[in-house]
Coordinates of C-alpha atoms and ligand atoms in Angstrom, one line a residue:
M14 CA -10.7 -28.5 -11.7
S15 CA -9.7 -26.7 -8.6
V16 CA -7.8 -23.5 -8.9
S17 CA -5.7 -22.4 -6.0
A18 CA -6.2 -19.0 -4.6
P19 CA -3.6 -16.4 -5.7
R20 CA -1.0 -15.6 -3.1
R21 CA -2.0 -12.0 -2.4
P22 CA 0.6 -9.8 -0.7
V23 CA -0.1 -9.5 3.1
T24 CA -0.9 -6.0 4.2
A25 CA -0.7 -4.2 7.5
P26 CA -4.6 -4.3 7.8
D27 CA -4.5 -8.1 7.2
V28 CA -2.1 -8.4 10.1
R29 CA -4.4 -6.2 12.2
A30 CA -7.3 -8.4 11.3
R31 CA -5.5 -11.6 12.5
K32 CA -5.9 -10.5 16.2
G33 CA -7.0 -13.6 18.1
G34 CA -7.0 -15.7 15.0
E35 CA -4.3 -17.8 13.3
R36 CA -0.9 -17.0 14.8
L37 CA 1.3 -14.6 12.9
V38 CA 4.8 -15.8 12.0
C39 CA 7.6 -13.3 11.5
L40 CA 11.2 -13.5 10.9
T41 CA 14.0 -10.9 10.2
A42 CA 15.8 -10.9 6.9
Y43 CA 18.5 -8.6 5.5
T44 CA 19.3 -10.1 2.0
A45 CA 17.3 -11.2 -1.0
P46 CA 18.2 -14.9 -0.8
V47 CA 17.2 -15.3 2.8
A48 CA 14.2 -13.1 2.1
R49 CA 13.0 -15.6 -0.6
I50 CA 13.2 -18.5 1.8
V51 CA 11.4 -16.5 4.7
D52 CA 8.7 -15.4 2.3
R53 CA 7.6 -18.9 1.6
H54 CA 6.8 -19.5 5.2
C55 CA 6.2 -16.3 7.1
D56 CA 3.4 -13.6 7.1
I57 CA 5.7 -10.7 7.9
V58 CA 9.4 -10.1 7.1
L59 CA 11.2 -7.6 9.4
V60 CA 14.2 -5.8 8.2
G61 CA 15.3 -5.2 11.7
D62 CA 18.0 -2.9 12.9
S63 CA 19.7 -6.1 14.3
V64 CA 21.3 -6.1 10.8
A65 CA 23.8 -3.7 12.5
M66 CA 25.0 -6.6 14.8
V67 CA 24.4 -9.7 12.9
V68 CA 25.5 -8.5 9.4
H69 CA 27.8 -5.7 10.1
G70 CA 29.4 -6.9 13.3
L71 CA 28.6 -3.9 15.4
D72 CA 28.2 -4.1 19.1
T73 CA 24.7 -2.8 19.4
T74 CA 21.8 -1.7 17.2
L75 CA 22.6 2.0 17.9
S76 CA 24.9 2.3 14.9
A77 CA 22.3 1.3 12.3
T78 CA 21.7 4.1 10.0
L79 CA 18.8 5.1 7.8
D80 CA 20.8 4.4 4.6
M81 CA 21.8 0.9 5.9
M82 CA 18.2 0.2 6.6
I83 CA 17.1 1.4 3.1
L84 CA 19.9 -0.7 1.5
H85 CA 18.9 -3.9 3.2
G86 CA 15.2 -3.0 2.7
T87 CA 15.6 -2.7 -1.0
A88 CA 17.5 -6.1 -1.2
V89 CA 14.9 -7.9 0.9
R90 CA 12.1 -6.5 -1.1
R91 CA 13.5 -8.1 -4.3
G92 CA 13.1 -11.5 -2.6
L93 CA 9.4 -11.1 -1.6
D94 CA 6.1 -12.0 -3.2
R95 CA 3.8 -12.3 -0.3
A96 CA 5.0 -11.4 3.1
L97 CA 4.5 -7.9 4.6
M98 CA 7.9 -6.2 4.8
V99 CA 8.3 -4.1 7.9
V100 CA 11.5 -2.0 8.1
D101 CA 12.9 -0.7 11.4
L102 CA 13.5 3.0 11.9
P103 CA 17.0 3.2 13.3
F104 CA 18.2 5.1 16.4
G105 CA 18.2 8.9 15.9
S106 CA 16.0 8.9 12.9
Y107 CA 12.6 9.4 14.5
E108 CA 12.8 10.3 18.2
E109 CA 13.2 14.0 17.8
S110 CA 9.8 14.8 16.5
P111 CA 6.9 13.3 14.5
E112 CA 8.0 15.4 11.6
Q113 CA 11.5 13.9 11.7
A114 CA 9.9 10.5 12.0
F115 CA 7.7 11.2 9.0
R116 CA 10.7 12.2 6.8
S117 CA 12.6 9.1 7.8
A118 CA 9.6 6.8 7.3
A119 CA 8.6 8.3 4.0
R120 CA 12.1 7.6 2.7
V121 CA 12.0 4.0 3.8
M122 CA 8.5 3.5 2.3
A123 CA 9.3 5.2 -1.0
E124 CA 12.8 3.8 -1.5
T125 CA 12.4 0.2 -0.3
G126 CA 8.7 -0.6 -1.1
A127 CA 8.1 -1.5 2.6
G128 CA 4.5 -2.0 3.7
A129 CA 5.1 -0.6 7.2
V130 CA 7.8 0.6 9.6
K131 CA 8.6 -0.4 13.1
L132 CA 9.8 2.0 15.9
E133 CA 10.8 1.4 19.5
G134 CA 9.1 3.1 22.5
G135 CA 5.7 3.2 24.2
A136 CA 3.7 6.1 25.6
A137 CA 6.6 8.5 24.7
M138 CA 6.2 7.6 20.9
A139 CA 2.3 7.6 20.9
E140 CA 2.1 11.1 19.3
T141 CA 4.6 10.0 16.6
I142 CA 2.7 6.6 15.9
A143 CA -0.6 8.7 15.4
F144 CA 1.3 11.2 13.1
L145 CA 2.6 8.5 10.9
S146 CA -0.6 6.3 10.9
G147 CA -2.7 9.4 10.0
R148 CA -0.5 10.0 7.0
G149 CA -0.6 6.7 5.3
I150 CA 2.4 4.9 7.2
P151 CA 1.4 1.9 9.0
V152 CA 3.4 1.5 12.3
M153 CA 4.4 -1.6 14.2
A154 CA 5.2 -0.6 17.8
H155 CA 8.0 -2.3 19.8
I156 CA 7.7 -2.2 23.7
G157 CA 9.3 -4.1 26.6
L158 CA 13.0 -4.4 26.0
T159 CA 13.8 -1.9 23.4
P160 CA 17.4 -2.5 22.4
Q161 CA 17.9 1.0 21.1
A162 CA 17.5 2.1 24.7
V163 CA 20.0 -0.6 26.1
N164 CA 22.2 2.2 27.7
A165 CA 19.1 3.7 29.6
L166 CA 17.8 0.2 30.6
G167 CA 21.3 -0.8 31.9
G168 CA 21.5 -3.9 29.7
Y169 CA 19.3 -6.4 27.9
K170 CA 17.3 -7.4 31.0
V171 CA 13.8 -8.8 31.3
Q172 CA 11.4 -5.9 31.4
G173 CA 8.2 -5.1 33.4
R174 CA 8.8 -7.3 36.5
G175 CA 6.9 -6.3 39.7
G176 CA 6.0 -2.8 39.8
A177 CA 7.4 -2.0 36.4
A178 CA 4.5 -4.0 34.8
A179 CA 2.2 -1.0 35.0
Q180 CA 4.4 1.1 32.7
I181 CA 4.6 -1.7 30.1
K182 CA 0.9 -2.1 30.2
A183 CA 0.4 1.7 29.8
D184 CA 2.9 1.6 26.9
A185 CA 0.8 -1.1 25.1
T186 CA -2.5 0.7 25.6
A187 CA -0.8 4.0 24.4
V188 CA 0.6 2.6 21.1
A189 CA -2.6 0.7 20.3
Q190 CA -4.7 3.8 20.9
A191 CA -2.3 5.8 18.7
G192 CA -3.1 3.6 15.8
A193 CA -0.2 0.9 15.6
F194 CA -1.3 -2.0 13.6
S195 CA 0.6 -4.4 15.9
V196 CA 3.2 -4.4 18.6
V197 CA 6.3 -6.4 19.3
L198 CA 6.7 -7.3 23.0
E199 CA 10.2 -8.1 23.7
K200 CA 11.6 -10.0 26.8
V201 CA 8.8 -9.7 29.2
A202 CA 7.4 -12.3 31.6
E203 CA 4.6 -14.7 30.2
S204 CA 2.0 -13.4 32.6
L205 CA 2.4 -9.8 31.5
A206 CA 2.5 -10.8 27.9
R207 CA -0.8 -12.7 28.3
E208 CA -2.5 -9.9 30.0
I209 CA -1.4 -7.4 27.4
T210 CA -2.4 -9.8 24.6
A211 CA -5.9 -10.3 26.2
E212 CA -6.4 -6.5 26.7
L213 CA -5.1 -5.1 23.3
A214 CA -7.3 -5.0 20.1
I215 CA -4.1 -5.3 18.0
P216 CA -1.9 -8.4 17.6
T217 CA 1.0 -8.8 19.9
I218 CA 4.2 -10.3 18.4
G219 CA 6.4 -11.9 21.0
I220 CA 10.3 -12.3 21.1
G221 CA 11.1 -13.6 24.5
A222 CA 7.5 -13.0 25.6
S223 CA 5.9 -16.6 25.5
A224 CA 3.5 -18.3 23.3
A225 CA 0.6 -16.2 24.9
C226 CA 1.3 -13.6 22.1
D227 CA -0.6 -13.5 18.9
G228 CA 2.6 -14.1 16.9
Q229 CA 6.2 -14.6 17.2
V230 CA 9.5 -13.1 15.8
L231 CA 13.0 -14.2 15.9
V232 CA 16.2 -12.9 14.3
V233 CA 16.8 -15.3 11.4
D234 CA 20.6 -15.5 12.1
D235 CA 19.9 -16.6 15.7
M236 CA 17.4 -19.3 14.8
L237 CA 19.7 -20.5 11.9
G238 CA 22.7 -20.8 14.1
L239 CA 24.6 -18.1 12.1
F240 CA 24.9 -15.5 14.8
T241 CA 26.6 -17.1 17.8
E242 CA 28.2 -14.2 19.7
F243 CA 25.6 -14.6 22.4
R244 CA 22.4 -16.6 22.7
P245 CA 19.5 -15.2 24.7
K246 CA 17.3 -17.9 26.5
F247 CA 14.4 -17.1 24.1
V248 CA 16.2 -18.3 21.0
K249 CA 15.6 -21.7 19.7
R250 CA 18.1 -23.0 17.1
Y251 CA 16.3 -24.7 14.2
A252 CA 19.7 -25.3 12.5
E253 CA 23.4 -24.9 13.0
L254 CA 24.3 -23.3 9.8
G255 CA 27.3 -21.6 11.3
E256 CA 28.8 -25.0 12.0
T257 CA 27.9 -26.3 8.6
A258 CA 29.6 -23.3 6.9
D259 CA 32.7 -23.8 9.1
E260 CA 32.9 -27.4 7.9
A261 CA 32.5 -26.5 4.2
V262 CA 35.1 -23.7 4.4
A263 CA 37.6 -26.0 6.2
A264 CA 37.0 -28.7 3.5
Y265 CA 37.5 -26.2 0.7
A266 CA 40.7 -24.8 2.2
E267 CA 41.9 -28.3 2.8
E268 CA 41.3 -29.3 -0.9
V269 CA 43.0 -26.1 -2.2
R270 CA 46.0 -26.8 -0.2
R271 CA 46.2 -30.4 -1.2
G272 CA 45.6 -29.4 -5.0
T273 CA 42.4 -31.7 -5.2
F274 CA 40.2 -28.7 -6.0
P275 CA 39.4 -27.8 -8.7
A276 CA 39.0 -31.3 -10.1
D277 CA 38.5 -32.3 -13.8
E278 CA 34.8 -31.6 -13.6
H279 CA 35.4 -27.9 -12.7
V280 CA 38.0 -27.3 -15.4
F281 CA 37.2 -25.9 -19.0
G282 CA 38.9 -27.6 -21.9
G283 CA 40.6 -25.8 -24.7
E284 CA 38.1 -26.7 -27.5
P285 CA 34.4 -25.7 -27.2
K286 CA 32.1 -28.6 -26.5
A287 CA 29.2 -29.3 -28.9
V288 CA 25.8 -29.2 -27.2
A289 CA 22.2 -30.0 -28.2
G290 CA 20.8 -27.3 -30.5
G291 CA 24.2 -26.7 -32.1
S292 CA 25.8 -24.0 -30.0
A293 CA 28.8 -24.6 -28.1
A294 CA 29.7 -24.4 -24.2
Ligands
KIV19 O1 15.9 -5.5 15.0 C1 15.2 -6.6 15.2 O2 15.6 -7.5 14.7 C2 14.1 -6.6 16.1 C3 13.5 -7.8 16.5 C4 14.3 -8.5 17.4 C5 12.1 -7.7 17.0 O3 13.6 -5.6 16.4

């Protein structure tokens, strides 16, 4: 009789060890039911600060708060058995000093049960990454297009083109040397992603950075067609759940207006019904 191996939870060192091996699969999640689905198929679940935009309807990720991340992280954790949960440190909760970052990250780890945090920034964040990593908090770095810096970057543009490539490469080297266990590379050209992935000893997780990376991440609401405000070129829609939901809500509204919902099968009778085992429903 063959016994299947237990599904051991994925850890940050497991992710680090996958460098150059089987590709890493990551999606965001913000709620327990979606986390349950993502957990069945992915290695990493990211509670991204994109929650501010796709769930809370805010214009940018800058308005995400630590309490918001902890609330969604706690919900997502309840839906997970196996995947590594990484929670974003939101804008303003870590940039001031390594100590501020530690206080924020420690709250996230203790209150949500996350296995790691993610923070944006390259060389400028190296000291903070080393501070957290050296104190028991695994850090996923995020370089290239860093949405929390959208105002400084002048929009959601491709990063590292031409002469700017050197800075992104320096950022990649800095976060890896500081102890990050992996790094998200967002919206950079394929050639740059390939070079960085070949040079780094830690896995690169691409979003808009080509299949040259060691893994991929997408915002779950984007790939399911639930968030449709805008659609970056790098998003592939694997479903159109927004359209499906719109049709379902329209059908419900129509039936309520016509008086055909609720129908007989949705209505309770005045007398309890006998069921097997003797109790009544
Ligand atoms: O917040 C987020 O969802 C992210 C991913 C897009 C990488 O940071």
